[in-house]
């Protein structure tokens, strides 16, 4: 039996990443009992999802990475999608490189995953070129997410903003509501549906039911992060009941290694469409 140590960098007000990710990987243990997962978290202060607070939080990334380096995790995931995407297209590459540099300076060889980069690679792994997305963000930030995704070559055919600026309020949203929210999107040209483009907005309980009803692959920032974590650990990215991305039928991301890790020491104003005209 192998213990896999996962380091998480999360906003201080995040309640969901440390809930949904362990639930997924614990569910995986039911079909692959030889692998167990242990979580270690470092937090960065942030209470409201605004551009200013996101920038302030990002400035704490090196400190959080250094704290995790001391635990010698097998993989590190930084989990605030919008904090990275709000900085402009391609910023996940910069963020991942900065965290990697901090880890290496302390002797940690852990690979680094960001929820922003993971979402893009999750869509790619599904072979999707056009997606619809739901976010909890205000329209301004949703627009930045749309621009970011489209800069990566993925067309966003429709987007729905739930407009909840308080991060704790986002965590308290009922994931069951997503089983109705998705119906407000125009999915006629979509290859996949991003049910939650935010690791704070709970969605895991609705991923499989919405996929079954919508008839197209459904993923989230959290399921995409789990997919990347498992592939970086050299494990099959399979989690029961978590949608097609984790169903064991999609290829691993380009550049992922199938080896082992041995030696790697609210209140909003109500939902509204972004108004992109798509």
Short mmCIF file of C-alpha atoms in Angstrom, two decimals:
data_model
loop_
_atom_site.label_atom_id
_atom_site.label_comp_id
_atom_site.label_asym_id
_atom_site.label_seq_id
_atom_site.Cartn_x
_atom_site.Cartn_y
_atom_site.Cartn_z
CA UNK A 1 0.00 0.00 0.00
CA UNK A 2 1.37 3.41 -1.00
CA UNK A 3 0.66 6.76 0.63
CA UNK A 4 0.67 9.68 -1.81
CA UNK A 5 1.26 13.06 -0.19
CA UNK A 6 -0.57 15.95 -1.87
CA UNK A 7 0.28 19.56 -1.07
CA UNK A 8 -2.48 22.14 -1.59
CA UNK A 9 -2.16 25.91 -1.82
CA UNK A 10 -5.63 27.38 -1.25
CA UNK A 11 -7.25 30.71 -0.38
CA UNK A 12 -7.83 31.13 3.36
CA UNK A 13 -11.60 31.19 2.80
CA UNK A 14 -11.67 28.09 0.60
CA UNK A 15 -13.83 25.32 2.05
CA UNK A 16 -14.43 23.20 -1.02
CA UNK A 17 -11.08 22.10 -2.45
CA UNK A 18 -10.22 20.29 0.78
CA UNK A 19 -13.65 18.64 0.61
CA UNK A 20 -14.17 17.63 -3.02
CA UNK A 21 -10.64 16.52 -3.80
CA UNK A 22 -10.41 14.14 -0.80
CA UNK A 23 -13.89 12.82 -1.63
CA UNK A 24 -12.80 11.99 -5.16
CA UNK A 25 -9.56 10.33 -4.16
CA UNK A 26 -11.19 8.48 -1.26
CA UNK A 27 -13.77 7.17 -3.75
CA UNK A 28 -10.88 6.03 -5.93
CA UNK A 29 -9.59 3.96 -3.02
CA UNK A 30 -12.76 1.87 -3.29
CA UNK A 31 -11.56 0.58 -6.68
CA UNK A 32 -7.77 0.85 -6.14
CA UNK A 33 -7.18 0.10 -2.48
CA UNK A 34 -3.39 -0.02 -2.78
CA UNK A 35 -3.21 3.77 -3.12
CA UNK A 36 -4.00 6.12 -0.26
CA UNK A 37 -3.90 9.92 -0.31
CA UNK A 38 -2.71 12.30 2.39
CA UNK A 39 -3.27 16.06 2.17
CA UNK A 40 -1.18 18.96 3.43
CA UNK A 41 -2.44 22.52 3.00
CA UNK A 42 -0.96 26.00 3.08
CA UNK A 43 -3.35 28.95 3.01
CA UNK A 44 -3.21 32.46 1.53
CA UNK A 45 -5.43 35.27 2.87
CA UNK A 46 -8.43 36.12 0.66
CA UNK A 47 -12.09 36.69 1.56
CA UNK A 48 -13.68 38.46 -1.42
CA UNK A 49 -13.18 37.53 -5.05
CA UNK A 50 -12.13 40.92 -6.35
CA UNK A 51 -9.15 41.83 -8.58
CA UNK A 52 -7.38 43.63 -5.72
CA UNK A 53 -7.75 40.78 -3.22
CA UNK A 54 -6.69 38.25 -5.84
CA UNK A 55 -3.48 40.19 -6.53
CA UNK A 56 -2.76 40.47 -2.81
CA UNK A 57 -3.30 36.75 -2.38
CA UNK A 58 -1.03 35.88 -5.30
CA UNK A 59 1.80 37.75 -3.57
CA UNK A 60 1.68 35.10 -0.81
CA UNK A 61 2.31 32.18 -3.15
CA UNK A 62 6.05 31.81 -2.51
CA UNK A 63 5.55 31.70 1.26
CA UNK A 64 2.87 29.01 0.88
CA UNK A 65 5.07 26.97 -1.46
CA UNK A 66 8.01 27.10 0.96
CA UNK A 67 5.82 25.83 3.78
CA UNK A 68 4.73 22.87 1.69
CA UNK A 69 8.29 22.14 0.59
CA UNK A 70 9.13 21.26 4.19
CA UNK A 71 6.56 18.42 4.07
CA UNK A 72 8.13 16.90 0.93
CA UNK A 73 4.84 16.25 -0.90
CA UNK A 74 4.69 14.07 -4.00
CA UNK A 75 2.74 16.72 -5.93
CA UNK A 76 1.65 20.30 -5.22
CA UNK A 77 -1.60 21.81 -6.52
CA UNK A 78 -2.39 25.50 -6.35
CA UNK A 79 -6.13 25.83 -6.26
CA UNK A 80 -7.63 29.20 -7.10
CA UNK A 81 -8.48 29.25 -10.78
CA UNK A 82 -9.61 32.86 -11.08
CA UNK A 83 -6.62 34.24 -9.15
CA UNK A 84 -4.43 32.96 -11.96
CA UNK A 85 -6.73 33.59 -14.92
CA UNK A 86 -7.38 37.18 -13.83
CA UNK A 87 -3.69 37.94 -14.37
CA UNK A 88 -3.97 37.41 -18.12
CA UNK A 89 -3.75 34.59 -20.66
CA UNK A 90 -1.12 31.92 -20.05
CA UNK A 91 -0.39 33.02 -16.48
CA UNK A 92 -0.76 29.47 -15.15
CA UNK A 93 2.60 28.69 -16.77
CA UNK A 94 4.20 31.56 -14.84
CA UNK A 95 2.50 30.60 -11.58
CA UNK A 96 3.47 26.94 -11.88
CA UNK A 97 7.08 27.89 -12.72
CA UNK A 98 7.31 30.24 -9.71
CA UNK A 99 6.03 27.56 -7.33
CA UNK A 100 8.36 24.98 -8.87
CA UNK A 101 11.30 27.32 -8.36
CA UNK A 102 10.41 27.86 -4.70
CA UNK A 103 10.08 24.12 -4.13
CA UNK A 104 13.36 23.32 -5.85
CA UNK A 105 15.19 25.94 -3.79
CA UNK A 106 14.19 23.95 -0.71
CA UNK A 107 15.07 20.56 -2.20
CA UNK A 108 11.54 19.45 -3.08
CA UNK A 109 11.17 17.75 -6.47
CA UNK A 110 7.35 17.70 -6.46
CA UNK A 111 5.63 18.48 -9.78
CA UNK A 112 3.25 21.44 -9.69
CA UNK A 113 -0.36 21.57 -10.91
CA UNK A 114 -2.61 24.63 -11.06
CA UNK A 115 -6.39 24.41 -11.24
CA UNK A 116 -6.27 26.93 -14.11
CA UNK A 117 -3.87 24.83 -16.17
CA UNK A 118 -5.66 21.64 -15.15
CA UNK A 119 -8.99 22.88 -16.51
CA UNK A 120 -7.41 23.59 -19.89
CA UNK A 121 -5.73 20.19 -20.03
CA UNK A 122 -8.94 18.51 -18.89
CA UNK A 123 -10.86 20.04 -21.78
CA UNK A 124 -8.05 19.03 -24.13
CA UNK A 125 -8.01 15.47 -22.80
CA UNK A 126 -11.72 15.20 -23.59
CA UNK A 127 -11.00 16.30 -27.15
CA UNK A 128 -13.35 19.27 -26.73
CA UNK A 129 -12.87 22.46 -28.75
CA UNK A 130 -16.02 24.29 -27.65
CA UNK A 131 -17.33 24.56 -24.09
CA UNK A 132 -20.01 26.27 -22.05
CA UNK A 133 -19.12 27.33 -18.52
CA UNK A 134 -20.75 28.26 -15.22
CA UNK A 135 -18.90 30.45 -12.73
CA UNK A 136 -19.82 31.94 -9.35
CA UNK A 137 -17.97 35.16 -10.26
CA UNK A 138 -19.12 38.64 -11.07
CA UNK A 139 -19.40 39.26 -14.82
CA UNK A 140 -16.10 41.15 -14.98
CA UNK A 141 -14.15 38.16 -13.69
CA UNK A 142 -16.13 35.67 -15.74
CA UNK A 143 -15.15 37.68 -18.82
CA UNK A 144 -11.48 37.26 -17.85
CA UNK A 145 -11.99 33.50 -17.51
CA UNK A 146 -13.64 33.37 -20.93
CA UNK A 147 -10.77 35.35 -22.49
CA UNK A 148 -8.23 33.07 -20.83
CA UNK A 149 -9.89 29.88 -22.05
CA UNK A 150 -10.32 31.24 -25.57
CA UNK A 151 -6.68 32.36 -25.71
CA UNK A 152 -5.84 28.68 -25.18
CA UNK A 153 -7.75 27.82 -28.37
CA UNK A 154 -10.99 26.68 -26.74
CA UNK A 155 -14.15 28.47 -27.83
CA UNK A 156 -16.59 29.41 -25.07
CA UNK A 157 -20.01 29.15 -26.67
CA UNK A 158 -21.90 30.40 -23.61
CA UNK A 159 -21.18 31.44 -20.02
CA UNK A 160 -23.31 31.92 -16.93
CA UNK A 161 -22.23 34.13 -14.00
CA UNK A 162 -23.87 33.49 -10.62
CA UNK A 163 -22.43 36.79 -9.31
CA UNK A 164 -21.45 35.87 -5.75
CA UNK A 165 -18.47 38.00 -4.65
CA UNK A 166 -18.07 36.67 -1.09
CA UNK A 167 -15.87 33.58 -1.20
CA UNK A 168 -17.48 31.91 1.83
CA UNK A 169 -20.88 32.41 0.25
CA UNK A 170 -19.60 30.67 -2.88
CA UNK A 171 -18.67 27.64 -0.78
CA UNK A 172 -22.20 27.55 0.64
CA UNK A 173 -23.92 27.36 -2.74
CA UNK A 174 -25.99 24.22 -3.10
CA UNK A 175 -24.41 21.98 -5.77
CA UNK A 176 -27.87 20.60 -6.52
CA UNK A 177 -28.82 23.99 -7.97
CA UNK A 178 -26.36 23.36 -10.80
CA UNK A 179 -28.73 20.65 -12.04
CA UNK A 180 -31.02 23.50 -13.06
CA UNK A 181 -28.50 26.26 -13.84
CA UNK A 182 -26.97 24.32 -16.73
CA UNK A 183 -30.31 24.37 -18.55
CA UNK A 184 -29.95 28.13 -19.00
CA UNK A 185 -26.90 27.67 -21.20
CA UNK A 186 -26.97 27.27 -24.96
CA UNK A 187 -25.23 23.93 -25.44
CA UNK A 188 -26.11 23.49 -29.10
CA UNK A 189 -22.48 23.85 -30.25
CA UNK A 190 -20.72 22.75 -27.06
CA UNK A 191 -18.47 19.68 -26.91
CA UNK A 192 -18.30 19.78 -23.10
CA UNK A 193 -19.77 21.61 -20.12
CA UNK A 194 -17.66 23.13 -17.34
CA UNK A 195 -20.16 22.91 -14.50
CA UNK A 196 -17.94 24.88 -12.10
CA UNK A 197 -15.02 26.97 -13.33
CA UNK A 198 -14.05 27.52 -9.70
CA UNK A 199 -12.63 25.15 -7.09
CA UNK A 200 -14.65 26.93 -4.38
CA UNK A 201 -18.09 26.42 -5.93
CA UNK A 202 -19.30 22.91 -4.94
CA UNK A 203 -20.28 20.79 -7.92
CA UNK A 204 -19.06 17.23 -7.40
CA UNK A 205 -22.47 15.83 -6.45
CA UNK A 206 -23.92 17.13 -9.72
CA UNK A 207 -21.16 16.25 -12.20
CA UNK A 208 -22.39 12.76 -13.11
CA UNK A 209 -26.14 13.51 -12.96
CA UNK A 210 -25.77 16.55 -15.26
CA UNK A 211 -23.52 14.60 -17.64
CA UNK A 212 -26.09 11.81 -17.81
CA UNK A 213 -28.89 14.25 -18.54
CA UNK A 214 -27.06 16.68 -20.83
CA UNK A 215 -25.54 13.93 -22.95
CA UNK A 216 -22.09 15.50 -23.19
CA UNK A 217 -18.96 15.38 -21.00
CA UNK A 218 -19.18 17.46 -17.82
CA UNK A 219 -16.11 18.55 -15.87
CA UNK A 220 -15.13 21.13 -13.29
CA UNK A 221 -12.02 22.87 -12.03
CA UNK A 222 -11.92 20.33 -9.19
CA UNK A 223 -12.32 17.19 -11.32
CA UNK A 224 -9.71 18.55 -13.73
CA UNK A 225 -7.30 19.13 -10.83
CA UNK A 226 -7.86 15.57 -9.60
CA UNK A 227 -7.16 14.31 -13.14
CA UNK A 228 -3.84 16.17 -13.27
CA UNK A 229 -2.82 15.16 -9.75
CA UNK A 230 -3.36 11.50 -10.52
CA UNK A 231 -1.44 11.66 -13.80
CA UNK A 232 1.45 13.49 -12.13
CA UNK A 233 1.53 10.72 -9.53
CA UNK A 234 1.74 8.17 -12.36
CA UNK A 235 -1.66 6.71 -11.45
CA UNK A 236 -4.61 5.96 -13.74
CA UNK A 237 -6.93 9.01 -13.57
CA UNK A 238 -10.04 7.09 -12.58
CA UNK A 239 -12.63 8.15 -10.01
CA UNK A 240 -16.06 6.49 -9.99
CA UNK A 241 -19.08 8.72 -10.58
CA UNK A 242 -17.10 11.88 -11.37
CA UNK A 243 -17.80 12.29 -15.07
CA UNK A 244 -16.11 11.26 -18.30
CA UNK A 245 -12.80 12.99 -17.54
CA UNK A 246 -12.23 10.60 -14.63
CA UNK A 247 -13.97 7.66 -16.24
CA UNK A 248 -10.76 6.02 -17.42
CA UNK A 249 -11.45 6.44 -21.13
CA UNK A 250 -9.52 9.64 -21.94
CA UNK A 251 -5.79 9.94 -22.64
CA UNK A 252 -3.46 11.49 -20.13
CA UNK A 253 -2.28 15.08 -20.69
CA UNK A 254 0.64 15.58 -23.04
CA UNK A 255 3.90 15.38 -21.13
CA UNK A 256 2.48 13.43 -18.19
CA UNK A 257 4.64 10.61 -16.89
CA UNK A 258 3.32 7.15 -16.20
CA UNK A 259 6.18 6.48 -13.82
CA UNK A 260 6.10 6.50 -10.03
CA UNK A 261 6.81 9.21 -7.51
CA UNK A 262 9.51 7.18 -5.78
CA UNK A 263 12.37 9.39 -4.75
CA UNK A 264 10.30 12.60 -4.94
CA UNK A 265 11.31 13.55 -1.52
CA UNK A 266 -23.30 36.41 -0.26
CA UNK A 267 -24.51 37.37 -1.34
CA UNK A 268 -24.99 37.91 -5.00
CA UNK A 269 -27.46 39.58 -7.25
CA UNK A 270 -28.66 36.32 -8.80
CA UNK A 271 -27.46 34.37 -11.79
CA UNK A 272 -27.03 36.11 -15.10
CA UNK A 273 -25.50 35.39 -18.47
CA UNK A 274 -22.18 37.00 -19.23
CA UNK A 275 -23.69 38.54 -22.33
CA UNK A 276 -21.00 37.52 -24.78
CA UNK A 277 -23.47 37.24 -27.61
CA UNK A 278 -22.55 33.61 -28.20
#
